[in-house]
Amino acid sequence: MSRDLTNHVIIITGASSGIGAATARACAAAGMDVVLNARRADRLEAVASDVRACGRRAITVVGDVVEPDLSRRLLEAATATFGRFDAVFANAGIGTEGTIAALPDEAFRRMFDVNFHASVDLVRAAARRMLADGTTGHLLMCSSSLAKIALPGGGVYCATKAAQNVICRAMRMELAPEGIHVSSVHPIGTATEFFEASASYAAAAGVSTSPFKPPPRILLQSPDRVARAIVRQLRRRHPRPEVWTCWPLRLLAAVSGVSPRLQDAVIRRVVTW
Ligand SMILES: NC(=O)c1ccc[n+]([C@@H]2O[C@H](COP(=O)([O-])OP(=O)(O)OC[C@H]3O[C@@H](n4cnc5c(N)ncnc54)[C@H](OP(=O)(O)O)[C@@H]3O)[C@@H](O)[C@H]2O)c1
């Protein structure tokens, strides 16, 4: 039997657009209250309004995920307003394309700070709070199908997503005895603002190579599809370790465990195409 999520509380970073915003709306439709974070206050407020239109409660915490006290502010906002939190979705992320040799140091570090360090800081803080309070819950990070596939020109982004995946795997084993679930989410190309954000970030960071190009539209999934998969995962009494939304990509990822050479050859062909 699946879990009833009514009155459960979820904290979502990167909730002003794309996968985060879709997840906030899907969680509200499932009966959850939400704590929303991103930097653009107006966009965040629009998502909060959608949540309230569903009859659920929403609060916003505006800020950059790399701010040192953001995790604390998010957890305190949840407990002060709702008295609890049951789930955390560390979703905020950016991408910039560039070869490992060419990518400016600042862009390299920023990607790790936002995608990896900030998401790890949040789930660690949430885990510590749950352990101290003797509560249980579900911690999720938005990784990517690229966590297990290295793209030429996208290696740093892939590395941040692989690092998230490994941390989730270790935390899952460490926290399972305490009844705390940890999962990583692995979307394929998704029709969000990610590619435009990547282009403007690349321009600001002075990256001379082209930013992440979106795959052909026909290959993009919708953020709602990812959001539905996340809600299904939250409902599971025995959650899956990893949430994948495209089985062929998962199979391609599995190939690297058996033959990295074969996977490299496939990826090179796909990228050239
Ligand atoms: N789109 C894809 O093809 C795809 C595929 C696999 C995985 N993903 C992952 O999915 C996650 C969500 O991306 P998306 O596709 O939904 O892209 P998106 O529409 O660009 O959403 C990214 C979200 O992160 C927020 N954000 C970015 N930097 C932030 C920071 N420093 N502090 C706080 N919030 C920040 C953005 O809001 P503000 O700008 O308002 O701060 C926005 O709400 C990312 O982790 C991404 O790596 C995306």
PDB file of N, CA, C and O and ligand atoms in Angstrom, residues 14-20 37-40 63-65 91-94 110 114 142-144 157 161 187-190 192-195 197, ligand 1:
ATOM      1  N   GLY A  14      15.593  25.349  -5.870  1.00  0.00           N
ATOM      2  CA  GLY A  14      15.446  25.509  -7.326  1.00  0.00           C
ATOM      3  C   GLY A  14      13.996  25.338  -7.738  1.00  0.00           C
ATOM      4  O   GLY A  14      13.693  24.696  -8.743  1.00  0.00           O
ATOM      5  N   ALA A  15      13.101  25.959  -6.952  1.00  0.00           N
ATOM      6  CA  ALA A  15      11.664  25.732  -7.160  1.00  0.00           C
ATOM      7  C   ALA A  15      11.006  26.829  -7.985  1.00  0.00           C
ATOM      8  O   ALA A  15       9.788  26.829  -8.141  1.00  0.00           O
ATOM      9  N   SER A  16      11.811  27.764  -8.543  1.00  0.00           N
ATOM     10  CA  SER A  16      11.181  28.863  -9.290  1.00  0.00           C
ATOM     11  C   SER A  16      10.895  28.500 -10.735  1.00  0.00           C
ATOM     12  O   SER A  16      10.225  29.250 -11.431  1.00  0.00           O
ATOM     13  N   SER A  17      11.408  27.364 -11.211  1.00  0.00           N
ATOM     14  CA  SER A  17      11.126  26.971 -12.596  1.00  0.00           C
ATOM     15  C   SER A  17      11.373  25.478 -12.766  1.00  0.00           C
ATOM     16  O   SER A  17      11.796  24.794 -11.832  1.00  0.00           O
ATOM     17  N   GLY A  18      11.074  24.983 -13.951  1.00  0.00           N
ATOM     18  CA  GLY A  18      11.445  23.638 -14.370  1.00  0.00           C
ATOM     19  C   GLY A  18      10.994  22.523 -13.439  1.00  0.00           C
ATOM     20  O   GLY A  18       9.856  22.491 -12.962  1.00  0.00           O
ATOM     21  N   ILE A  19      11.916  21.612 -13.177  1.00  0.00           N
ATOM     22  CA  ILE A  19      11.617  20.396 -12.410  1.00  0.00           C
ATOM     23  C   ILE A  19      11.197  20.745 -10.978  1.00  0.00           C
ATOM     24  O   ILE A  19      10.264  20.147 -10.431  1.00  0.00           O
ATOM     25  N   GLY A  20      11.863  21.729 -10.369  1.00  0.00           N
ATOM     26  CA  GLY A  20      11.530  22.109  -8.992  1.00  0.00           C
ATOM     27  C   GLY A  20      10.117  22.651  -8.881  1.00  0.00           C
ATOM     28  O   GLY A  20       9.358  22.274  -7.981  1.00  0.00           O
ATOM     29  N   ASN A  37      12.505  27.298  -2.371  1.00  0.00           N
ATOM     30  CA  ASN A  37      13.697  28.170  -2.440  1.00  0.00           C
ATOM     31  C   ASN A  37      14.139  28.386  -3.885  1.00  0.00           C
ATOM     32  O   ASN A  37      14.039  27.483  -4.715  1.00  0.00           O
ATOM     33  N   ALA A  38      14.613  29.565  -4.158  1.00  0.00           N
ATOM     34  CA  ALA A  38      15.345  29.929  -5.389  1.00  0.00           C
ATOM     35  C   ALA A  38      15.767  31.377  -5.194  1.00  0.00           C
ATOM     36  O   ALA A  38      15.500  31.964  -4.129  1.00  0.00           O
ATOM     37  N   ARG A  39      16.395  31.972  -6.212  1.00  0.00           N
ATOM     38  CA  ARG A  39      16.828  33.370  -6.065  1.00  0.00           C
ATOM     39  C   ARG A  39      15.785  34.357  -6.567  1.00  0.00           C
ATOM     40  O   ARG A  39      15.699  35.459  -6.086  1.00  0.00           O
ATOM     41  N   ARG A  40      14.977  33.972  -7.568  1.00  0.00           N
ATOM     42  CA  ARG A  40      14.018  34.929  -8.156  1.00  0.00           C
ATOM     43  C   ARG A  40      12.718  34.924  -7.352  1.00  0.00           C
ATOM     44  O   ARG A  40      11.879  34.019  -7.483  1.00  0.00           O
ATOM     45  N   GLY A  63      16.931  32.945  -1.773  1.00  0.00           N
ATOM     46  CA  GLY A  63      18.373  32.982  -1.507  1.00  0.00           C
ATOM     47  C   GLY A  63      19.135  32.056  -2.425  1.00  0.00           C
ATOM     48  O   GLY A  63      18.555  31.178  -3.070  1.00  0.00           O
ATOM     49  N   ASP A  64      20.435  32.292  -2.460  1.00  0.00           N
ATOM     50  CA  ASP A  64      21.333  31.462  -3.265  1.00  0.00           C
ATOM     51  C   ASP A  64      21.702  30.225  -2.437  1.00  0.00           C
ATOM     52  O   ASP A  64      22.069  30.352  -1.260  1.00  0.00           O
ATOM     53  N   VAL A  65      21.625  29.043  -3.043  1.00  0.00           N
ATOM     54  CA  VAL A  65      21.902  27.821  -2.275  1.00  0.00           C
ATOM     55  C   VAL A  65      23.329  27.755  -1.739  1.00  0.00           C
ATOM     56  O   VAL A  65      23.589  26.979  -0.821  1.00  0.00           O
ATOM     57  N   ASN A  91      17.396  20.308  -5.432  1.00  0.00           N
ATOM     58  CA  ASN A  91      17.187  20.255  -6.880  1.00  0.00           C
ATOM     59  C   ASN A  91      17.914  21.364  -7.635  1.00  0.00           C
ATOM     60  O   ASN A  91      18.218  21.207  -8.816  1.00  0.00           O
ATOM     61  N   ALA A  92      18.215  22.496  -6.969  1.00  0.00           N
ATOM     62  CA  ALA A  92      18.819  23.625  -7.692  1.00  0.00           C
ATOM     63  C   ALA A  92      20.086  23.179  -8.406  1.00  0.00           C
ATOM     64  O   ALA A  92      20.915  22.475  -7.820  1.00  0.00           O
ATOM     65  N   GLY A  93      20.214  23.569  -9.663  1.00  0.00           N
ATOM     66  CA  GLY A  93      21.407  23.159 -10.395  1.00  0.00           C
ATOM     67  C   GLY A  93      21.641  24.026 -11.617  1.00  0.00           C
ATOM     68  O   GLY A  93      20.719  24.647 -12.141  1.00  0.00           O
ATOM     69  N   ILE A  94      22.907  24.069 -12.048  1.00  0.00           N
ATOM     70  CA  ILE A  94      23.279  24.823 -13.248  1.00  0.00           C
ATOM     71  C   ILE A  94      24.196  23.950 -14.102  1.00  0.00           C
ATOM     72  O   ILE A  94      24.790  22.988 -13.606  1.00  0.00           O
ATOM     73  N   ARG A 110      32.060  26.955  -9.466  1.00  0.00           N
ATOM     74  CA  ARG A 110      30.662  27.353  -9.234  1.00  0.00           C
ATOM     75  C   ARG A 110      29.728  26.152  -9.469  1.00  0.00           C
ATOM     76  O   ARG A 110      28.779  25.942  -8.731  1.00  0.00           O
ATOM     77  N   VAL A 114      27.247  24.872  -6.532  1.00  0.00           N
ATOM     78  CA  VAL A 114      25.779  24.877  -6.622  1.00  0.00           C
ATOM     79  C   VAL A 114      25.234  23.448  -6.681  1.00  0.00           C
ATOM     80  O   VAL A 114      24.343  23.067  -5.905  1.00  0.00           O
ATOM     81  N   CYS A 142      18.468  16.006  -6.952  1.00  0.00           N
ATOM     82  CA  CYS A 142      18.298  15.925  -8.399  1.00  0.00           C
ATOM     83  C   CYS A 142      19.666  15.754  -9.038  1.00  0.00           C
ATOM     84  O   CYS A 142      20.432  16.706  -9.167  1.00  0.00           O
ATOM     85  N   SER A 143      19.973  14.520  -9.380  1.00  0.00           N
ATOM     86  CA  SER A 143      21.202  14.233 -10.120  1.00  0.00           C
ATOM     87  C   SER A 143      20.847  14.317 -11.599  1.00  0.00           C
ATOM     88  O   SER A 143      20.157  15.248 -12.024  1.00  0.00           O
ATOM     89  N   SER A 144      21.209  13.332 -12.383  1.00  0.00           N
ATOM     90  CA  SER A 144      20.936  13.363 -13.830  1.00  0.00           C
ATOM     91  C   SER A 144      21.252  11.993 -14.406  1.00  0.00           C
ATOM     92  O   SER A 144      22.012  11.217 -13.814  1.00  0.00           O
ATOM     93  N   TYR A 157      29.995  19.149 -15.430  1.00  0.00           N
ATOM     94  CA  TYR A 157      28.583  18.964 -15.030  1.00  0.00           C
ATOM     95  C   TYR A 157      28.333  17.488 -14.691  1.00  0.00           C
ATOM     96  O   TYR A 157      27.758  17.176 -13.637  1.00  0.00           O
ATOM     97  N   LYS A 161      27.139  15.604 -11.020  1.00  0.00           N
ATOM     98  CA  LYS A 161      25.965  14.736 -10.907  1.00  0.00           C
ATOM     99  C   LYS A 161      26.379  13.333 -10.429  1.00  0.00           C
ATOM    100  O   LYS A 161      25.660  12.685  -9.681  1.00  0.00           O
ATOM    101  N   PRO A 187      16.933  12.526 -14.212  1.00  0.00           N
ATOM    102  CA  PRO A 187      16.181  12.861 -15.433  1.00  0.00           C
ATOM    103  C   PRO A 187      17.071  12.812 -16.674  1.00  0.00           C
ATOM    104  O   PRO A 187      18.291  12.990 -16.580  1.00  0.00           O
ATOM    105  N   ILE A 188      16.432  12.584 -17.815  1.00  0.00           N
ATOM    106  CA  ILE A 188      17.123  12.803 -19.101  1.00  0.00           C
ATOM    107  C   ILE A 188      16.875  14.268 -19.484  1.00  0.00           C
ATOM    108  O   ILE A 188      16.327  15.027 -18.682  1.00  0.00           O
ATOM    109  N   GLY A 189      17.236  14.665 -20.712  1.00  0.00           N
ATOM    110  CA  GLY A 189      16.991  16.038 -21.162  1.00  0.00           C
ATOM    111  C   GLY A 189      15.535  16.419 -20.912  1.00  0.00           C
ATOM    112  O   GLY A 189      14.626  15.691 -21.295  1.00  0.00           O
ATOM    113  N   THR A 190      15.334  17.554 -20.260  1.00  0.00           N
ATOM    114  CA  THR A 190      13.994  17.962 -19.837  1.00  0.00           C
ATOM    115  C   THR A 190      13.727  19.376 -20.346  1.00  0.00           C
ATOM    116  O   THR A 190      14.624  20.227 -20.312  1.00  0.00           O
ATOM    117  N   THR A 192      13.044  22.559 -19.856  1.00  0.00           N
ATOM    118  CA  THR A 192      13.008  23.573 -18.800  1.00  0.00           C
ATOM    119  C   THR A 192      13.849  24.769 -19.243  1.00  0.00           C
ATOM    120  O   THR A 192      14.352  24.793 -20.369  1.00  0.00           O
ATOM    121  N   GLU A 193      14.070  25.696 -18.317  1.00  0.00           N
ATOM    122  CA  GLU A 193      14.911  26.864 -18.635  1.00  0.00           C
ATOM    123  C   GLU A 193      16.407  26.548 -18.531  1.00  0.00           C
ATOM    124  O   GLU A 193      17.247  27.430 -18.688  1.00  0.00           O
ATOM    125  N   PHE A 194      16.704  25.283 -18.206  1.00  0.00           N
ATOM    126  CA  PHE A 194      18.089  24.887 -17.932  1.00  0.00           C
ATOM    127  C   PHE A 194      19.054  25.323 -19.041  1.00  0.00           C
ATOM    128  O   PHE A 194      20.137  25.841 -18.767  1.00  0.00           O
ATOM    129  N   PHE A 195      18.653  25.128 -20.291  1.00  0.00           N
ATOM    130  CA  PHE A 195      19.579  25.385 -21.399  1.00  0.00           C
ATOM    131  C   PHE A 195      19.778  26.894 -21.613  1.00  0.00           C
ATOM    132  O   PHE A 195      20.882  27.339 -21.913  1.00  0.00           O
ATOM    133  N   ALA A 197      19.413  29.121 -19.138  1.00  0.00           N
ATOM    134  CA  ALA A 197      20.181  29.549 -17.959  1.00  0.00           C
ATOM    135  C   ALA A 197      21.651  29.217 -18.175  1.00  0.00           C
ATOM    136  O   ALA A 197      22.542  30.011 -17.835  1.00  0.00           O
TER     137      ALA A 197
HETATM  138  N1  LIG B   1      16.746  20.129 -17.869  1.00  0.00           N
HETATM  139  C1  LIG B   1      17.451  19.024 -18.033  1.00  0.00           C
HETATM  140  O1  LIG B   1      17.649  18.563 -19.174  1.00  0.00           O
HETATM  141  C2  LIG B   1      17.980  18.269 -16.831  1.00  0.00           C
HETATM  142  C3  LIG B   1      18.332  16.925 -16.991  1.00  0.00           C
HETATM  143  C4  LIG B   1      18.838  16.234 -15.887  1.00  0.00           C
HETATM  144  C5  LIG B   1      18.972  16.859 -14.663  1.00  0.00           C
HETATM  145  N2  LIG B   1      18.616  18.175 -14.545  1.00  0.00           N
HETATM  146  C6  LIG B   1      18.775  18.795 -13.215  1.00  0.00           C
HETATM  147  O2  LIG B   1      17.506  19.228 -12.782  1.00  0.00           O
HETATM  148  C7  LIG B   1      17.675  20.255 -11.800  1.00  0.00           C
HETATM  149  C8  LIG B   1      16.670  21.360 -12.088  1.00  0.00           C
HETATM  150  O3  LIG B   1      16.979  21.935 -13.352  1.00  0.00           O
HETATM  151  P1  LIG B   1      15.844  22.338 -14.410  1.00  0.00           P
HETATM  152  O4  LIG B   1      16.024  21.496 -15.602  1.00  0.00           O
HETATM  153  O5  LIG B   1      14.514  22.381 -13.755  1.00  0.00           O
HETATM  154  O6  LIG B   1      16.371  23.798 -14.826  1.00  0.00           O
HETATM  155  P2  LIG B   1      15.801  25.254 -14.520  1.00  0.00           P
HETATM  156  O7  LIG B   1      14.426  25.401 -15.071  1.00  0.00           O
HETATM  157  O8  LIG B   1      16.856  26.187 -14.994  1.00  0.00           O
HETATM  158  O9  LIG B   1      15.709  25.282 -12.932  1.00  0.00           O
HETATM  159  C9  LIG B   1      16.841  25.472 -12.118  1.00  0.00           C
HETATM  160  C10 LIG B   1      16.365  25.994 -10.784  1.00  0.00           C
HETATM  161  O10 LIG B   1      17.484  26.133  -9.918  1.00  0.00           O
HETATM  162  C11 LIG B   1      17.481  27.454  -9.381  1.00  0.00           C
HETATM  163  N3  LIG B   1      18.846  27.840  -9.110  1.00  0.00           N
HETATM  164  C12 LIG B   1      19.898  27.864  -9.954  1.00  0.00           C
HETATM  165  N4  LIG B   1      20.990  28.285  -9.306  1.00  0.00           N
HETATM  166  C13 LIG B   1      20.609  28.541  -8.021  1.00  0.00           C
HETATM  167  C14 LIG B   1      21.297  29.004  -6.875  1.00  0.00           C
HETATM  168  N5  LIG B   1      22.608  29.304  -6.915  1.00  0.00           N
HETATM  169  N6  LIG B   1      20.596  29.149  -5.721  1.00  0.00           N
HETATM  170  C15 LIG B   1      19.274  28.866  -5.682  1.00  0.00           C
HETATM  171  N7  LIG B   1      18.574  28.403  -6.740  1.00  0.00           N
HETATM  172  C16 LIG B   1      19.245  28.255  -7.895  1.00  0.00           C
HETATM  173  C17 LIG B   1      16.791  28.317 -10.436  1.00  0.00           C
HETATM  174  O11 LIG B   1      16.136  29.429  -9.839  1.00  0.00           O
HETATM  175  P3  LIG B   1      16.701  30.920  -9.715  1.00  0.00           P
HETATM  176  O12 LIG B   1      17.370  31.240 -11.007  1.00  0.00           O
HETATM  177  O13 LIG B   1      15.438  31.714  -9.470  1.00  0.00           O
HETATM  178  O14 LIG B   1      17.598  30.913  -8.538  1.00  0.00           O
HETATM  179  C18 LIG B   1      15.708  27.356 -10.915  1.00  0.00           C
HETATM  180  O15 LIG B   1      14.595  27.394 -10.051  1.00  0.00           O
HETATM  181  C19 LIG B   1      19.139  20.680 -11.897  1.00  0.00           C
HETATM  182  O16 LIG B   1      19.855  20.127 -10.800  1.00  0.00           O
HETATM  183  C20 LIG B   1      19.625  20.052 -13.195  1.00  0.00           C
HETATM  184  O17 LIG B   1      21.002  19.753 -13.154  1.00  0.00           O
HETATM  185  C21 LIG B   1      18.119  18.884 -15.590  1.00  0.00           C
END
